[in-house]
Amino acid sequence: MFDEIHEECGVFGAYRLKDAAALTYYGLHSLQHRGQEASGIAVCNDHVIEVIKGKGLTIDVFNKQKLELLKGDCAIGHVRYSTAGGQEYQNIQPIAATGPLGEIAVVHNGQIVNDLELRRQLEEEGCIFQGTSDSEIILHLINQESGDLLERAMKTARKLVGAYSILIMQDDHLIAFRDRHGLRPLSYTRDRDGYLISSETCAFEIMGIYDSITIAPGELVEFKKGLAKAYQYIDPKECSSNMCGMEYIYFARPDSVIEGQNVHSVRKETGRQLARKDQDLNADIVIGVPDSSLSAAMGYAEEADIPLETGLVKNRFVTRTFIQPTQSMRDRGVRMKLSPIPSVVKDKSVVMIDDSIVRGTTSRRIVKLIREAGAKEVHVRIASPVIQWPCFYGVDTSTRKELIGANLSVDEICEYIGADSLKFLETDEVRQAACPVGLCMACFDGKYCTSLFSHQKSLDEDLADV
Amino acid sequence: MFDEIHEECGVFGAYRLKDAAALTYYGLHSLQHRGQEASGIAVCNDHVIEVIKGKGLTIDVFNKQKLELLKGDCAIGHVRYSTAGGQEYQNIQPIAATGPLGEIAVVHNGQIVNDLELRRQLEEEGCIFQGTSDSEIILHLINQESGDLLERAMKTARKLVGAYSILIMQDDHLIAFRDRHGLRPLSYTRDRDGYLISSETCAFEIMGIYDSITIAPGELVEFKKGLAKAYQYIDPKECSSNMCGMEYIYFARPDSVIEGQNVHSVRKETGRQLARKDQDLNADIVIGVPDSSLSAAMGYAEEADIPLETGLVKNRFVTRTFIQPTQSMRDRGVRMKLSPIPSVVKDKSVVMIDDSIVRGTTSRRIVKLIREAGAKEVHVRIASPVIQWPCFYGVDTSTRKELIGANLSVDEICEYIGADSLKFLETDEVRQAACPVGLCMACFDGKYCTSLFSHQKSLDEDLADV
Amino acid sequence: MFDEIHEECGVFGAYRLKDAAALTYYGLHSLQHRGQEASGIAVCNDHVIEVIKGKGLTIDVFNKQKLELLKGDCAIGHVRYSTAGGQEYQNIQPIAATGPLGEIAVVHNGQIVNDLELRRQLEEEGCIFQGTSDSEIILHLINQESGDLLERAMKTARKLVGAYSILIMQDDHLIAFRDRHGLRPLSYTRDRDGYLISSETCAFEIMGIYDSITIAPGELVEFKKGLAKAYQYIDPKECSSNMCGMEYIYFARPDSVIEGQNVHSVRKETGRQLARKDQDLNADIVIGVPDSSLSAAMGYAEEADIPLETGLVKNRFVTRTFIQPTQSMRDRGVRMKLSPIPSVVKDKSVVMIDDSIVRGTTSRRIVKLIREAGAKEVHVRIASPVIQWPCFYGVDTSTRKELIGANLSVDEICEYIGADSLKFLETDEVRQAACPVGLCMACFDGKYCTSLFSHQKSLDEDLADV
Amino acid sequence: MFDEIHEECGVFGAYRLKDAAALTYYGLHSLQHRGQEASGIAVCNDHVIEVIKGKGLTIDVFNKQKLELLKGDCAIGHVRYSTAGGQEYQNIQPIAATGPLGEIAVVHNGQIVNDLELRRQLEEEGCIFQGTSDSEIILHLINQESGDLLERAMKTARKLVGAYSILIMQDDHLIAFRDRHGLRPLSYTRDRDGYLISSETCAFEIMGIYDSITIAPGELVEFKKGLAKAYQYIDPKECSSNMCGMEYIYFARPDSVIEGQNVHSVRKETGRQLARKDQDLNADIVIGVPDSSLSAAMGYAEEADIPLETGLVKNRFVTRTFIQPTQSMRDRGVRMKLSPIPSVVKDKSVVMIDDSIVRGTTSRRIVKLIREAGAKEVHVRIASPVIQWPCFYGVDTSTRKELIGANLSVDEICEYIGADSLKFLETDEVRQAACPVGLCMACFDGKYCTSLFSHQKSLDEDLADV
Ligand SMILES: Nc1ncnc2c1ncn2[C@@H]1O[C@H](COP(=O)(O)OP(=O)(O)O)[C@@H](O)[C@H]1O
Ligand SMILES: Nc1ncnc2c1ncn2[C@@H]1O[C@H](COP(=O)(O)OP(=O)(O)O)[C@@H](O)[C@H]1O
Ligand SMILES: Nc1ncnc2c1ncn2[C@@H]1O[C@H](COP(=O)(O)OP(=O)(O)O)[C@@H](O)[C@H]1O
Ligand SMILES: Nc1ncnc2c1ncn2[C@@H]1O[C@H](COP(=O)(O)OP(=O)(O)O)[C@@H](O)[C@H]1O
Ligand code: SF4
Ligand code: SF4
Ligand code: SF4
Ligand code: SF4
Ligand SMILES: [Mg+2]
Ligand SMILES: [Mg+2]
Ligand SMILES: [Mg+2]
Ligand SMILES: [Mg+2]
C-alpha cells in the first residue's frame, strides 16, 4: 500500500553530548521515513535556544554552515508529515518560546484529542496561538502551570488526552514523556556520559548502540545534572498498553525495536499467520510489495514453503516533487513507482503480500500490473485486518467514506482490486504477532482507547456519511 | 558494495510520440540509478532543437513549466554520473550544435577509447571543443563526414572504438547505434505509432511495455518516416558479444532485461552458484547487502536451503548532499546508510552476500556492523570474481593501486575485511549465469576486447605502480 | 553618509480594496528604502488570516503565485531592517495569532521603550513569546485587554511608551495608530471605496494619489464598515509633536510628504541654511553625496549661487549580498559604491554636502576619494547637527563610543575626515527648515521626549564608557 | 526614457594581477548597467581555463566560494543583455574552447554584421555551433587561422565587420582589440605590475585609477610577458572614428571617460545646447528624468539660468524580477518606477529633459504624471535627435515600425506624448557636444558606417513596412 497512510512525526533528542546538533541531524535522518515534509533542530546553549527548521528532508534543510550555528550539548529535533492545510512555517517543530522559566523548546509526535478544549481554555486565559500545532498548546500549558520544569511537565502531561511522545528542552535540562496509553513509541539510551532519546531505536543503531529503554505509558523521564530519572506522572491504573498497531504493520523501520519487539520480526510473524490461513493454496511464488511488505512476504514464504521471489521493483528515487503523469499517460500505463519483473511472475500463480489496504486503488493498480506482466493467478494477502475507522491518534488515514473496508465486504474488495482471492488478518492474529505488546487497533475495530472529545462529532458525521 | 563503482550514463529516446519530452522524463527517471549527477532532455520541433539540462536528479532538474517548454514529438535524454573533474555544464548531455545538416543533438553512454586520437585529428582539421565529453567528438565527426545523416552516422560509428550506445536526433529523424562489441546495453520498442529507445528495459516497463528488441553489437537503427530500419554498420566479423559483466552484477535494475536475460534472474543464479561452492558450510541464515545483492542472496538461500533473512536495512533517503559525519563521529560508529537488525543476526552464523569488492573498506565496515550486532560467524560470499583491473569502457572503478583484489590474495582480503571466510565466483561461473550472453570481464581478468589506444599508457603506469 | 544608520521599518495597509495584497506589494516596494532585510504581507479573507513573509526585498519574497494565494480585500504589510541578532523568521512581520477575538495580525514601525516592563508583566500573567519583536507584545496586550477590537487597541495604545506606528487587522476591520509624540510617520488616504495606510506618502503617489491625511500624535483611526473614524486615544495634553528629525534628514524618500512638509523641500532648505553660514567661502562647485544629500546640495548651490555639479556617482546595483573586498584590495582603493568624476572636481575648490556623520569613516573615505580625483579643496557641510546620542525610538545608530560626534570636537572631526573645513547645522536650523513640524532631535541634543525605562541603564553605561 | 533601449554587453579583463577574478568581479559590477541578464568570468591558471557564468547580476552569479574556485592571475569577464530569443546558457560569455593552441576564452561587446556570412563559411569548413553568439564565431576563426595567437587574432579581426570590442585569453596571454570604426568603447590601464582592460573607465575608477588609454579604432593590444604592445591590425585608411553616439547619450555611466571625453560633461553640454535653442521659453523649473537625463538637465538649467529641480524620483529597487501591475491596476495609475514630487511641480511651467525617445510610450506616461502632479506646462526637451533607424551595432532598439520618430513628425510626437512643446537636438549639435570624438549617429540619420550584409535585407523589409 502506498501514498495512502501518513504518520505524522518523529522526535529525537541528545542530552549532554558533544555535537548534540549533529547527532540529532543523523538521528532525524534515520527517522525520515516518519515524515518528509519538514525538519528542525533546536539546541540550548548557555540558556539560549537556537532553532533552525524548514520544509523538506533533514538533509535538505541543513547544511554544514547551518549545523555549525547550532552550538550546545543539548538538542531536540523533529521530522514532520504535514497535517491537512497547515503547511506553514509556524507549525514546523521544534517550537520555542520564552516564558517565566526562560526559553523552552518542544517537539511532539502524536495527536492530542482534547486539543480544542485545551486551546479554548487557554485562549480564555488570554493565551494567543500563532500556529495550529499541538506543540504550541503544550508550551502554553507548561507556562501556565506552577512549579519547576518537572512539576509543570507532569501537570501538563496529565492534562493531555490522546497520543503523544513529547520532548521538552530548557537550558541543560531535558524531559521526555509518553501518553498514558503508550500509543506512540519513545525510547532512550545512554551514550557515553549523555543520553539519546528517539521515536524509534533505528536512530540509536546508526550510532552503534543496540540497547535501549522503552519509556512506559504514563511515564516521564527527566534528564538533569547528567542523570536520567523516571517518574510515573499518572496513576498506573489509568495507564494501558495500546501501542499503535500500524507502527508494527507499516510505519516503523524494520530494524527498530518497539516495546521490546523487533518490527521486522513482528511483520514476518504476521506473514506466517497469513500462511497458516492458507493450507490449501497451491501457489508458485510469494512476492511482497516493496518495501513495507517484504518482511511479511518472507514470513509467508517460509511458513508456506513456497519460493519467495522479487516480483516488483520500486524506483528508489521517488519523491514528492514529482511531475505527475497526465491522465492520458496514466491511461496508457505510465507509472513511476513500481514495476513488475515479467520473467518472475509469468504464468505463475502468485501470492502477493501487502501490509494494508486503505482506499484500494493502489492494490488494484498493483494486481493489474502483475497480471499484465503475465501472472496466471494473483492471490492477495494483507498482513493486517480491514481498516474501517479513522485514526485520531496522529495518523492521517482517510474518512470512512474513502476507506474501502468501511464500505465493501472482503469479497467485494477482492473483486474491486481484481484479485483471484483476498484474505486479511484478524486483529487477534496481529496482537499475537506483536505479543506481549498490547496494541491499539482502533482503525480496524473502532475501539478507541480514549474519549474523542470534539473529534467525536466529526466521527459521528463521518459515520452518518457512509 | 557501495560508494565505489560508478556507471556513467543512461540514454532514452522517444520517436514520433505525443508528449515525447514527458515520456523521456519518465524514462530517465527509471534510469536514474545509472547516473544521479545531471540530467537533460532535447526535443526537436519543426527543425529547431530545444535543450534543457542541469545538475541533479531528473525530478529536480525539470518541473512542469520546463517540461512544457519542450514541445515536439521527438526527444532524447540522458542521465549522467560525473566523470572525474569535469562537473561543468558544458559536459551535461544532450549536446546540440548547428552544422551543415542543421541542428543535431547527441547523447552517449559508454566511453570511447580512441578519444584522444579523434580529438587531436579533429583539432588539426580546425575543430574546437567547448567541453570534454565524447558526445562533442561524435557531433564533430558527424559534421565532418559527407552524405545524409544515416551515412554520416555509419561512418562515424565505424571510427569509434570502445563502448558506446548513442542516440542522434535531427529534425524528425532518430538514429541509435551500439558499439561493435556490445559493451553497453541498448534496446528499443514500439509504442503505438512511434518508438522508444532506452539503455535499460525498465524504462519501457513503467510505460506498460514488456517486449523489446535488443540492438545488436555493430548495429544501427534508423527511425525515419515512422519506420525503424536496422543496419549492420560494420562487418559482423569485427563484432562480438561482450556485454559488460558489471551490468548484470551491479549496475542494471533487477527488472531490466539485457540481451534477453532478466537481471534479477542472472543475479539469483550467481547466488546459486555461490551456494554450490559451499557444500559444507552450516550457516544459520543468509543475508544480502541491500539493494544490489538481495537477488543473489535469494538464490543462495534457495540453493543452500538456509533461511533468507533481512539482516541489514538501508536508509532510503541517502543522497549525495549529505553532511558527512566527522572522523570522531565515525570513530564512534555513526553511519548513515546501513543498519543491522540485531535480533536477526544475534548468535547466528551468517552468510553475507555482496555483489563485488572494490577497495574493501565497505565490506570491512559491514562485517564489523554485523559482528557488533551479535553475529557469531560472518561468511562473506561475493557474487562476482575478484576485481583486479581498471575499466576503460565507461565505468569509474579505481586504479589498480586502490583495488584490493589487485594487491591482496583472497585470504588476505578475508582477513582485511574481518570475515570468517570469503569466497568469490570465477569468471566462468558468472558467464554461465548470464549464458548465452557473451560477457566482458576485463575488470576481473584483464582481457580487454579492444585496443586501449592512449589509455594503454595509463594502464601500464598503473601496473608499474602496484 | 552610508552603511551607518538603519531605520527599522515601513508599514502599509489596504482596506476594502480589490487586489489588496497586490496593492500592498507595490506599496511595500515603494517603502523598500525603509528596510531591506525582510518583507511580509497578511490578508484577511472571510475571518481567516493568511501570511506570507520571508527574508529579502519585497520583490524577492513574493512572486505571482505567492501573491495570488493572498486573497481578500484587506491587507497589511511590512518591510524590515533587522535589529541586532534576531534575524529569525519568528520576528519577520506581520505577526498573526488567534485569541479570543479570532485571528489578528499586527505590523509595527518604531521601538517601544517600556518593552521589557511589558514583557515581564505579560510573562507573569502566563504569556509566552516566540520571538523578540514588539509586535508580539502588542498582540498579547490586545488579547489581554477586554472589549471589542477598538477598545482593546485603545487600551493597548495607552500602555505603550516610545515610538510606534501600528496597524492591526482583524477580519474586515483595520486599526491604525501612532504614538503620542508622533515620532514615526503614518498617513492614510482614500482610494475609491476603500483606504490605504502607509508610513510614507510615496506609496500613495505610485498609485496616482497625491493627497493624504496625517494621523496625529496620540490618534487612532478605525477602518470599519467602509468608514474611517479617528479617535484621540489619550489626553491631548500628554501628546506632543516630536517627529523624528532623521526622517527628514535621511530616512524618508524625497517625494514623501511628512506632517505636511515635502522631504525634498525640507532637505533643500537645510542646504540653504548651510549656505547662509558660508558667506565668505569662495568655492568653485557644490556636490552632494548621492542619493540622500542631493537635495541639500541643490539648496546650497542655489543659495550660495555656486554651480551644482555631479562629483560623485553611486553604483545602483549595490546590495547586501555582496562579496566584500579583502583588506588588501581595500588598501589598494577598491570600493564598490561611490566613484568621483575627476574631470568635474579636478583643481576645484569643492563644497561637499552630506546629510550626517555617524562614525566618520565614510566621510573620511569620500573626502579622500575627491582629493585623489584632483580636488584642490574639500569643504564638508553636513545638513544636520552633530550626532552625539543613541536613538531609542527605532533607529539603529551606534553607541556613544562609536559616534565620532560624541568623542571629538568639530575641529577634530574635520581633521579626522581630512576636510579643509567642516560645518554642521544647529538643531534650531533644522527645526526651522522643517517648520512648523515639531521635531525629535534627541540623537543630537540628548533630549528624549519619553522616559527610557530599562534602556536608561544602557544609556548610563554608554555615557560612563566614553 | 526607460525599458526601451538595451545595450548588449560590457567586457573586463585583468592581466597578471593577484586576485584577477576578484578584480574582474568588481570590474563587472561597475559595468553592470551595460547588461543585467547574465555574467561570467574565465580565469587562466597554468594553461587551464576555468569558467563560471550564469544568469543574473554579477553579485548574484558569484559568491565567495565560487570566486575562490577561480584561481589564476589572468581573467576576462562579461556582463550581458540578452538578445532576442537566445537566453540560453550556451550564449552566456565568456565562451571557452580547446583547439590547436590549447584552451582559449573570448568575450565580446558589440555586434558583427557579417555574422551570417562567416557562420555559413565556417559551417562549410566543418565547424559546428553550439550557440548563437558572435563569440563562438570568433573562437572558430581564431582556430581556423594559422600562426601564433597574435597573428590569428589579427587575421580574425580583419575578417570581422561591424561593432566589436573583444578580449581573448590564452594561457598567460591577453589580446584586446576594437573594430575599425571604433563603434564600441574599450580602454586599458596599468595597475601595479599588470593591466586592466574595460569597456568603460568607471571600472578603473573603483580601483582608484583615474588615467587610462583608449584603444584606437582598428587597434589591437597584446598583453604578453608582462608588457602591453599595440598593433594597428588594419590599414588606418580603412579606419574611422564612429563611437556610438548612444554611449554618450544614454548607455555609459556618467563618470566614465570615453575617447577622452567624460560622459557627464558631454551630457551636460547637450543640455546646454537644448537651452540655447530655447531663448524665449519662460519656464519656472528644469527637471531631468532620473538617472540618465540628470546631467543634461543640469546643463540646461545652468545655460538657461532656470532653477534645476527634483521633479521625479526613481525607485532604486526596481529590477526585472518584478510582478507587473495588471492592466486594471495600470489603468488606475499604479506604477513602479517613477514618482513626481507634487510640491515641486505644482502650478509650475516645467522644462522636462529626457535623453531620447524610442516608442514614445514612456515619455507620454511621464508627461501625464507631471501634469497630474499639478504642473501648469510641460515642455519636453530631448538631449538627442529623433531616433528613426534601427541599430545593427549591438543595440536593441526596435524596428522602424515601432520607432515613433520614424512614423510621426515632431509635432505629432509632441501631441502624442501630451507635451506643451517638444524639441530634439540635431545630430550636429550632439557631435559638437562630444567634439572632437567622431560619432556614429546611424540610428538618427540612417548613415551606417559599414555595409550591413545580410541585415540589409531586414532593414529593407523594415523600411517597406513603415
Ligand atoms: N530502508 C528501509 N528498508 C525497508 N523498509 C523500510 C525502510 N525504510 C522504511 N521502511 C519501511 O517501509 C515503510 C514504507 O513503505 P513502502 O512500502 O516502502 O512505501 P509506501 O509508503 O509507498 O508503501 C516504512 O514505513 C517502513 O516500515
Ligand atoms: N529499485 C531497486 N530495487 C532493487 N535494486 C535496485 C533498484 N534500483 C537499483 N537497484 C540495483 O541496486 C544497485 C545499486 O546498489 P545498492 O546496493 O542499492 O547501492 P550501492 O551498492 O551503490 O550503495 C543498482 O545498480 C541496481 O542494480
Ligand atoms: N529613489 C530615490 N531617489 C533619491 N533619494 C532616495 C531614493 N530612494 C531613497 N532615497 C533617499 O536616499 C536615502 C538613502 O541614502 P543614500 O545616500 O542613497 O544611501 P546611503 O544609505 O548609502 O547613504 C533614503 O533614505 C532616502 O532619503
Ligand atoms: N549610478 C549611476 N548614476 C547615474 N547615472 C547612472 C548610474 N548608473 C548608470 N547611469 C546612467 O543611467 C543610465 C540608465 O538610465 P536610467 O534613466 O537610470 O534608466 P532607464 O533605462 O530606465 O532610462 C545608464 O545607462 C547610465 O548612463
Ligand atoms: S487507530 Fe490505527 S493508526 Fe491510529 S493509533 Fe490506533 S492502530 Fe495506530
Ligand atoms: S571492464 Fe568490467 S566494468 Fe568495464 S565493461 Fe568490462 S565488465 Fe564492465
Ligand atoms: S533620536 Fe534621532 S533618530 Fe531617534 S527618533 Fe529622535 S531624531 Fe530620530
Ligand atoms: S546606430 Fe545608434 S545605437 Fe547603434 S551604434 Fe550607431 S549611434 Fe549607437
Ligand atoms: Mg508499501
Ligand atoms: Mg550495493
Ligand atoms: Mg547617503
Ligand atoms: Mg532614463
PDB file of C-alpha atoms and ligand atoms in Angstrom, chain A residues 316, chain B residues 1-3 250 289-293 314 337 354-355, ligand 10:
ATOM      1  CA  ARG A 316      14.096   4.439  -5.196  1.00  0.00           C
TER       2      ARG A 316
ATOM      3  CA  MET B   1      29.384  -2.799  -2.049  1.00  0.00           C
ATOM      4  CA  PHE B   2      28.654   0.861  -2.201  1.00  0.00           C
ATOM      5  CA  ASP B   3      30.123   4.271  -2.992  1.00  0.00           C
ATOM      6  CA  TYR B 250      25.694  -4.466 -10.136  1.00  0.00           C
ATOM      7  CA  VAL B 289      23.589  -6.268   1.348  1.00  0.00           C
ATOM      8  CA  PRO B 290      20.706  -4.131   0.118  1.00  0.00           C
ATOM      9  CA  ASP B 291      19.748  -3.388  -2.546  1.00  0.00           C
ATOM     10  CA  SER B 292      22.119  -4.748  -5.161  1.00  0.00           C
ATOM     11  CA  SER B 293      22.826  -8.119  -3.512  1.00  0.00           C
ATOM     12  CA  LYS B 314      19.400   0.600   4.069  1.00  0.00           C
ATOM     13  CA  LYS B 337      23.454   4.142   5.166  1.00  0.00           C
ATOM     14  CA  ASP B 354      27.579  -8.868  -1.622  1.00  0.00           C
ATOM     15  CA  ASP B 355      27.883  -8.239  -5.343  1.00  0.00           C
TER      16      ASP B 355
HETATM   17 MG    MG E  10      25.233  -2.440  -3.064  1.00  0.00          MG
END
